[in-house]
Amino acid sequence: MFGSSTGNWLVPALHTVCRSTHRIAVRADKEAANGNDQAKLQNAVQLLQESFSRTFNDRKELRPGAPYDAEEGSKKAGVLFIVNELFAIYFRLNTLRLCKNLQKPVETRKLHTQGVMGQMVTYNYYVGRLSLFEDQYAEAESKLEFALSNCHKNAFQNKQRILRYLVPVKLFRGRMPSGQRR
């Protein structure tokens, strides 16, 4: 239904389906008889990858900040949210090599800079972590700094998650923490 619809008015519903699929798959795997089984989460990846393809391959040009519209809106408005959900799953499944399959096309079309700030923060957090695992410390520091500086002021747990990776990167690069609080 989403693929055949015009405009992007179904993007919020798709986001809800993707988020729910991710959460339910995690819970289902926890409830499975074998606690190490992640079969449901791996099945959820297929649905989210298909959702990514449907949003990413929309022919309409994305206009940043445009409202959800039944006729003129681009489905690309949903890309960054879905990519973030897939990143979260890939990190949980420890299949980080698959993240590059998402990162390259998103950054080629500059979709990582055209979204809601919360989605851009999440995207930079995951890309910063990926850069850290690939020993690209300057890139990791840059992405994690962006995530920290643009994180909502009351999102204390998110800031802690970002700092968990940013502080070691800064120390490794010879930058000592200051006494300032954000």
mmCIF file of C-alpha atoms in Angstrom:
data_model
loop_
_atom_site.group_PDB
_atom_site.id
_atom_site.type_symbol
_atom_site.label_atom_id
_atom_site.label_comp_id
_atom_site.label_asym_id
_atom_site.label_seq_id
_atom_site.Cartn_x
_atom_site.Cartn_y
_atom_site.Cartn_z
ATOM 1 C CA MET A 1 0.000 0.000 0.000
ATOM 2 C CA PHE A 2 2.820 2.400 0.864
ATOM 3 C CA GLY A 3 4.604 1.808 -2.437
ATOM 4 C CA SER A 4 1.515 2.516 -4.531
ATOM 5 C CA SER A 5 0.394 5.584 -2.577
ATOM 6 C CA THR A 6 1.074 9.092 -3.845
ATOM 7 C CA GLY A 7 2.841 11.670 -1.728
ATOM 8 C CA ASN A 8 4.353 10.997 1.659
ATOM 9 C CA TRP A 9 1.319 11.143 3.913
ATOM 10 C CA LEU A 10 1.862 7.501 4.984
ATOM 11 C CA VAL A 11 5.458 8.075 6.155
ATOM 12 C CA PRO A 12 4.486 8.592 9.845
ATOM 13 C CA ALA A 13 2.510 5.328 9.762
ATOM 14 C CA LEU A 14 5.491 3.550 8.193
ATOM 15 C CA HIS A 15 7.730 4.908 10.967
ATOM 16 C CA THR A 16 5.347 3.493 13.563
ATOM 17 C CA VAL A 17 5.300 0.102 11.841
ATOM 18 C CA CYS A 18 9.105 0.017 11.613
ATOM 19 C CA ARG A 19 9.608 1.026 15.252
ATOM 20 C CA SER A 20 6.999 -1.469 16.447
ATOM 21 C CA THR A 21 8.475 -4.252 14.324
ATOM 22 C CA HIS A 22 11.892 -3.623 15.829
ATOM 23 C CA ARG A 23 10.612 -3.559 19.423
ATOM 24 C CA ILE A 24 8.343 -6.580 19.047
ATOM 25 C CA ALA A 25 11.127 -8.614 17.404
ATOM 26 C CA VAL A 26 13.476 -7.837 20.302
ATOM 27 C CA ARG A 27 10.827 -8.864 22.832
ATOM 28 C CA ALA A 28 9.937 -12.016 20.888
ATOM 29 C CA ASP A 29 13.571 -13.086 20.793
ATOM 30 C CA LYS A 30 13.877 -12.508 24.553
ATOM 31 C CA GLU A 31 10.824 -14.659 25.177
ATOM 32 C CA ALA A 32 12.064 -17.462 22.923
ATOM 33 C CA ALA A 33 13.120 -20.683 24.601
ATOM 34 C CA ASN A 34 16.745 -20.102 23.626
ATOM 35 C CA GLY A 35 17.795 -16.713 24.991
ATOM 36 C CA ASN A 36 20.554 -16.301 22.388
ATOM 37 C CA ASP A 37 18.221 -16.696 19.417
ATOM 38 C CA GLN A 38 17.725 -13.555 17.340
ATOM 39 C CA ALA A 39 15.657 -15.043 14.519
ATOM 40 C CA LYS A 40 12.768 -12.598 14.842
ATOM 41 C CA LEU A 41 15.118 -9.624 14.788
ATOM 42 C CA GLN A 42 16.765 -10.984 11.639
ATOM 43 C CA ASN A 43 13.312 -11.321 10.059
ATOM 44 C CA ALA A 44 12.525 -7.728 11.040
ATOM 45 C CA VAL A 45 15.571 -6.592 9.072
ATOM 46 C CA GLN A 46 13.914 -7.770 5.853
ATOM 47 C CA LEU A 47 10.829 -5.630 6.445
ATOM 48 C CA LEU A 48 12.877 -2.570 7.331
ATOM 49 C CA GLN A 49 15.181 -3.036 4.334
ATOM 50 C CA GLU A 50 12.145 -3.167 2.062
ATOM 51 C CA SER A 51 10.794 -0.023 3.726
ATOM 52 C CA PHE A 52 14.152 1.664 3.162
ATOM 53 C CA SER A 53 14.060 0.756 -0.534
ATOM 54 C CA ARG A 54 10.534 2.077 -0.969
ATOM 55 C CA THR A 55 11.335 5.400 0.651
ATOM 56 C CA PHE A 56 14.826 5.857 -0.785
ATOM 57 C CA ASN A 57 13.826 5.116 -4.395
ATOM 58 C CA ASP A 58 10.963 7.616 -4.508
ATOM 59 C CA ARG A 59 11.319 9.767 -7.618
ATOM 60 C CA LYS A 60 10.079 12.986 -6.033
ATOM 61 C CA GLU A 61 12.708 15.379 -4.786
ATOM 62 C CA LEU A 62 12.929 15.819 -1.014
ATOM 63 C CA ARG A 63 12.266 19.345 0.195
ATOM 64 C CA PRO A 64 13.581 19.767 3.752
ATOM 65 C CA GLY A 65 10.907 20.848 6.199
ATOM 66 C CA ALA A 66 8.050 20.204 3.777
ATOM 67 C CA PRO A 67 4.877 18.933 5.456
ATOM 68 C CA TYR A 68 3.525 15.449 4.888
ATOM 69 C CA ASP A 69 1.361 15.808 1.807
ATOM 70 C CA ALA A 70 -0.851 13.392 -0.114
ATOM 71 C CA GLU A 71 0.238 14.710 -3.515
ATOM 72 C CA GLU A 72 3.549 16.585 -3.509
ATOM 73 C CA GLY A 73 5.549 15.123 -0.623
ATOM 74 C CA SER A 74 8.555 12.867 -1.139
ATOM 75 C CA LYS A 75 8.724 9.510 0.582
ATOM 76 C CA LYS A 76 12.431 10.193 1.103
ATOM 77 C CA ALA A 77 11.320 12.074 4.224
ATOM 78 C CA GLY A 78 11.134 8.642 5.871
ATOM 79 C CA VAL A 79 14.615 7.424 4.950
ATOM 80 C CA LEU A 80 16.651 8.672 7.908
ATOM 81 C CA PHE A 81 14.279 7.239 10.511
ATOM 82 C CA ILE A 82 14.364 3.805 8.882
ATOM 83 C CA VAL A 83 18.149 3.911 8.513
ATOM 84 C CA ASN A 84 18.454 4.661 12.234
ATOM 85 C CA GLU A 85 16.219 1.701 13.089
ATOM 86 C CA LEU A 86 18.303 -0.543 10.838
ATOM 87 C CA PHE A 87 21.524 0.744 12.412
ATOM 88 C CA ALA A 88 20.141 -0.127 15.852
ATOM 89 C CA ILE A 89 19.286 -3.647 14.694
ATOM 90 C CA TYR A 90 22.628 -4.157 12.941
ATOM 91 C CA PHE A 91 24.483 -3.107 16.084
ATOM 92 C CA ARG A 92 22.364 -5.486 18.163
ATOM 93 C CA LEU A 93 23.017 -8.337 15.701
ATOM 94 C CA ASN A 94 26.697 -7.381 15.421
ATOM 95 C CA THR A 95 26.468 -7.119 11.625
ATOM 96 C CA LEU A 96 28.143 -3.738 11.312
ATOM 97 C CA ARG A 97 29.340 -4.417 7.763
ATOM 98 C CA LEU A 98 25.726 -3.974 6.616
ATOM 99 C CA CYS A 99 25.676 -0.385 7.902
ATOM 100 C CA LYS A 100 27.882 0.741 5.008
ATOM 101 C CA ASN A 101 25.161 -0.444 2.587
ATOM 102 C CA LEU A 102 22.916 2.222 4.102
ATOM 103 C CA GLN A 103 25.445 4.925 4.885
ATOM 104 C CA LYS A 104 26.883 5.309 1.393
ATOM 105 C CA PRO A 105 23.617 5.932 -0.526
ATOM 106 C CA VAL A 106 22.208 8.186 2.203
ATOM 107 C CA GLU A 107 25.312 10.347 2.264
ATOM 108 C CA THR A 108 25.618 10.376 -1.535
ATOM 109 C CA ARG A 109 22.186 11.988 -1.790
ATOM 110 C CA LYS A 110 22.848 14.112 1.334
ATOM 111 C CA LEU A 111 19.733 12.767 3.066
ATOM 112 C CA HIS A 112 21.613 12.674 6.389
ATOM 113 C CA THR A 113 21.550 16.484 6.469
ATOM 114 C CA GLN A 114 17.875 16.873 5.546
ATOM 115 C CA GLY A 115 15.732 15.634 8.331
ATOM 116 C CA VAL A 116 14.424 16.212 11.791
ATOM 117 C CA MET A 117 17.267 17.148 14.157
ATOM 118 C CA GLY A 118 16.592 14.156 16.414
ATOM 119 C CA GLN A 119 17.005 11.788 13.463
ATOM 120 C CA MET A 120 20.198 13.547 12.354
ATOM 121 C CA VAL A 121 21.580 13.255 15.913
ATOM 122 C CA THR A 122 20.825 9.527 15.994
ATOM 123 C CA TYR A 123 22.349 9.043 12.550
ATOM 124 C CA ASN A 124 25.558 10.845 13.560
ATOM 125 C CA TYR A 125 25.732 8.815 16.779
ATOM 126 C CA TYR A 126 25.681 5.524 14.888
ATOM 127 C CA VAL A 127 28.051 6.732 12.149
ATOM 128 C CA GLY A 128 30.398 7.977 14.882
ATOM 129 C CA ARG A 129 30.363 4.551 16.495
ATOM 130 C CA LEU A 130 31.003 2.918 13.120
ATOM 131 C CA SER A 131 33.950 5.233 12.525
ATOM 132 C CA LEU A 132 35.308 4.344 15.950
ATOM 133 C CA PHE A 133 35.190 0.619 15.137
ATOM 134 C CA GLU A 134 36.976 1.308 11.848
ATOM 135 C CA ASP A 135 39.747 3.246 13.643
ATOM 136 C CA GLN A 136 38.732 6.523 11.994
ATOM 137 C CA TYR A 137 39.027 8.551 15.168
ATOM 138 C CA ALA A 138 38.818 12.048 13.687
ATOM 139 C CA GLU A 139 35.589 11.132 11.871
ATOM 140 C CA ALA A 140 34.229 9.461 15.016
ATOM 141 C CA GLU A 141 34.990 12.534 17.107
ATOM 142 C CA SER A 142 33.342 14.835 14.568
ATOM 143 C CA LYS A 143 30.151 12.768 14.310
ATOM 144 C CA LEU A 144 29.856 12.199 18.052
ATOM 145 C CA GLU A 145 30.497 15.905 18.746
ATOM 146 C CA PHE A 146 27.665 16.790 16.370
ATOM 147 C CA ALA A 147 25.404 14.307 18.131
ATOM 148 C CA LEU A 148 26.264 15.650 21.580
ATOM 149 C CA SER A 149 25.996 19.324 20.704
ATOM 150 C CA ASN A 150 22.642 18.889 18.952
ATOM 151 C CA CYS A 151 21.124 16.394 21.395
ATOM 152 C CA HIS A 152 18.054 17.703 23.203
ATOM 153 C CA LYS A 153 19.021 19.406 26.449
ATOM 154 C CA ASN A 154 16.829 17.089 28.543
ATOM 155 C CA ALA A 155 17.914 13.819 26.869
ATOM 156 C CA PHE A 156 20.333 12.844 29.622
ATOM 157 C CA GLN A 157 20.442 9.118 28.785
ATOM 158 C CA ASN A 158 21.182 9.880 25.142
ATOM 159 C CA LYS A 159 23.978 12.237 26.169
ATOM 160 C CA GLN A 160 25.431 9.493 28.376
ATOM 161 C CA ARG A 161 25.351 7.064 25.434
ATOM 162 C CA ILE A 162 27.142 9.574 23.224
ATOM 163 C CA LEU A 163 29.737 10.384 25.889
ATOM 164 C CA ARG A 164 30.429 6.668 26.418
ATOM 165 C CA TYR A 165 32.131 6.746 23.000
ATOM 166 C CA LEU A 166 33.145 10.392 22.692
ATOM 167 C CA VAL A 167 35.281 10.576 25.846
ATOM 168 C CA PRO A 168 37.551 7.630 24.918
ATOM 169 C CA VAL A 169 37.950 8.998 21.381
ATOM 170 C CA LYS A 170 38.952 12.402 22.725
ATOM 171 C CA LEU A 171 41.380 10.843 25.197
ATOM 172 C CA PHE A 172 42.908 8.697 22.457
ATOM 173 C CA ARG A 173 43.372 11.794 20.311
ATOM 174 C CA GLY A 174 45.086 13.619 23.212
ATOM 175 C CA ARG A 175 42.236 15.875 24.321
ATOM 176 C CA MET A 176 41.645 15.984 28.039
ATOM 177 C CA PRO A 177 38.115 16.538 29.366
ATOM 178 C CA SER A 178 37.325 19.995 30.676
ATOM 179 C CA GLY A 179 35.480 20.734 33.865
ATOM 180 C CA GLN A 180 32.563 22.325 31.982
ATOM 181 C CA ARG A 181 29.121 20.767 32.104
ATOM 182 C CA ARG A 182 26.643 20.863 29.292
#
